[in-house]
Short mmCIF file of C-alpha atoms in Angstrom, two decimals:
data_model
loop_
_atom_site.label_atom_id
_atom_site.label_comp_id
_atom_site.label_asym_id
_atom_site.label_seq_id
_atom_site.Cartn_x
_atom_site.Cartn_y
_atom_site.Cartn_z
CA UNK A 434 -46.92 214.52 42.68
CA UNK A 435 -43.86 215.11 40.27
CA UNK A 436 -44.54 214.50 36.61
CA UNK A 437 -42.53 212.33 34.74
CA UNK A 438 -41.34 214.91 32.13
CA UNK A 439 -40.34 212.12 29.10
CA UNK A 440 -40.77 212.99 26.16
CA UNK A 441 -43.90 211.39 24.25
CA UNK A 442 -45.25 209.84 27.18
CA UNK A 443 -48.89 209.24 25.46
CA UNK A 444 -46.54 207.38 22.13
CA UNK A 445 -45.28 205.44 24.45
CA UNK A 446 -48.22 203.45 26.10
CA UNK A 447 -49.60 202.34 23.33
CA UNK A 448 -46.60 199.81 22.55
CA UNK A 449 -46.09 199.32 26.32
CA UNK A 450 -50.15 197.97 26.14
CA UNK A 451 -48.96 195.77 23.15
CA UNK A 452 -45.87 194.32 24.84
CA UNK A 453 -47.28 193.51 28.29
CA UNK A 454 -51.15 192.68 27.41
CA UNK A 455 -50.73 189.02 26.72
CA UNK A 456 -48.76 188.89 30.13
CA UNK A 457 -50.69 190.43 32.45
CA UNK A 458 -53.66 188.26 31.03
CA UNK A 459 -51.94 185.43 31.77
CA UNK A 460 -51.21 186.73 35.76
CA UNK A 461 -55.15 187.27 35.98
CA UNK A 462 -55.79 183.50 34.33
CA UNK A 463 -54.15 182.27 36.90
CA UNK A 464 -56.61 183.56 39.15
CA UNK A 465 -59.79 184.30 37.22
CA UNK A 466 -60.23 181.50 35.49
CA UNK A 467 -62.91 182.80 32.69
CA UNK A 468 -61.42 183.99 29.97
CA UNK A 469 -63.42 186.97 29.52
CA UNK A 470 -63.68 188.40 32.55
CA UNK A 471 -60.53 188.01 32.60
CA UNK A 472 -59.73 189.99 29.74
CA UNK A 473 -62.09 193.17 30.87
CA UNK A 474 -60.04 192.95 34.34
CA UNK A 475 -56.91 193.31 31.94
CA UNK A 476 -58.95 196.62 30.51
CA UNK A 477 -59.16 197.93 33.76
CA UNK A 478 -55.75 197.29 34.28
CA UNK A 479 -54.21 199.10 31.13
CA UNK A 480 -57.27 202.28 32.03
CA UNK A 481 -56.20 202.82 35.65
CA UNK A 482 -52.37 202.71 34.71
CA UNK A 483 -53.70 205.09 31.64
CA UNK A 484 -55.36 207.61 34.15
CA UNK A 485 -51.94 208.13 36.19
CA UNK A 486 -49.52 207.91 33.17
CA UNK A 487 -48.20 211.01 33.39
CA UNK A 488 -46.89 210.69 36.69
CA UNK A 489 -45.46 207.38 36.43
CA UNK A 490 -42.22 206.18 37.25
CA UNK A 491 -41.47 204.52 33.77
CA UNK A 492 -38.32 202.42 35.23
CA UNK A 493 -40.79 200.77 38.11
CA UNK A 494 -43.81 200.65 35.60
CA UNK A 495 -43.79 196.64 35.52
CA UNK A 496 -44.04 196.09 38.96
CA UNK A 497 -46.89 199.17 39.46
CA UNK A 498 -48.59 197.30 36.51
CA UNK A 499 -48.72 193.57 38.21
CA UNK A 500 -49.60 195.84 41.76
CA UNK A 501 -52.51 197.16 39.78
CA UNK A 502 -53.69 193.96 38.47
CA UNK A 503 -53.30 192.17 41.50
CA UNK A 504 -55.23 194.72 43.49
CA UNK A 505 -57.83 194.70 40.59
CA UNK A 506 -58.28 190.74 40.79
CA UNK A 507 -58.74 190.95 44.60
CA UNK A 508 -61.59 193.30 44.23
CA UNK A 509 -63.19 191.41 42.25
CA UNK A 510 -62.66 188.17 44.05
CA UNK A 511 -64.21 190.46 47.14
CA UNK A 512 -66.82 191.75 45.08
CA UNK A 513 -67.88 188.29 44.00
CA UNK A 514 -67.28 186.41 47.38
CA UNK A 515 -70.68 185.94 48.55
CA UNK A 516 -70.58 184.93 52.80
CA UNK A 517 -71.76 181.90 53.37
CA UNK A 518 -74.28 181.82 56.65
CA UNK A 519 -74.15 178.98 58.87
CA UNK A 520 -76.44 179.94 61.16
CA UNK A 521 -79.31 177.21 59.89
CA UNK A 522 -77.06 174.87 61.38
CA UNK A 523 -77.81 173.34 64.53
CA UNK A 524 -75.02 171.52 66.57
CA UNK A 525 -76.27 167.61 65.48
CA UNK A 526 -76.58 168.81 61.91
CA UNK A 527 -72.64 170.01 61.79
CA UNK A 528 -71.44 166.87 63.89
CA UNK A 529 -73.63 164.82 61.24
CA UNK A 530 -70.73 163.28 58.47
#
């Protein structure tokens, strides 16, 4: 990977954080619909784009940050999905309304 060579790139997140947190909360409200969960899934959010700062592209940053978020509210939509099982059901039970 290349690394974006900008100068103060660790100055730099810190007001990125402040100018895009309330936003991105909003994007996962939409989908998680408790408020604090919601905000930790923001956390991760702001971490995992932390951990690869360096190497970010920091003209496409807004759309890698609403790819991570989106990617971080379907895992935990998959995490949380619990399958129901219909195999109890027996043919007359289904047909039943």
């Amino acid at each position: 990977m290349e690394r974006n060579t900008t100068t103060s790139d660790s100055t730099n997140f810190p007001d990125f954080y402040q100018k895009y947190r309330n936003l991105v909360l909003v994007f996962i409200m939409s989908r998680i619909p408790h408020k604090y969960e919601a905000e930790d899934l923001v956390q991760d959010v702001f971490i995992r784009l932390w951990e690869n700062w360096t190497f970010v592209n920091k003209s496409t940053v807004w759309s890698l940050l609403f790819t991570i978020a989106r990617n971080i509210v379907i895992d935990k939509i998959r995490r949380h999905y619990i399958p129901v099982s219909y195999t109890h059901l027996t043919l007359p039970t289904i047909l039943r309304v």
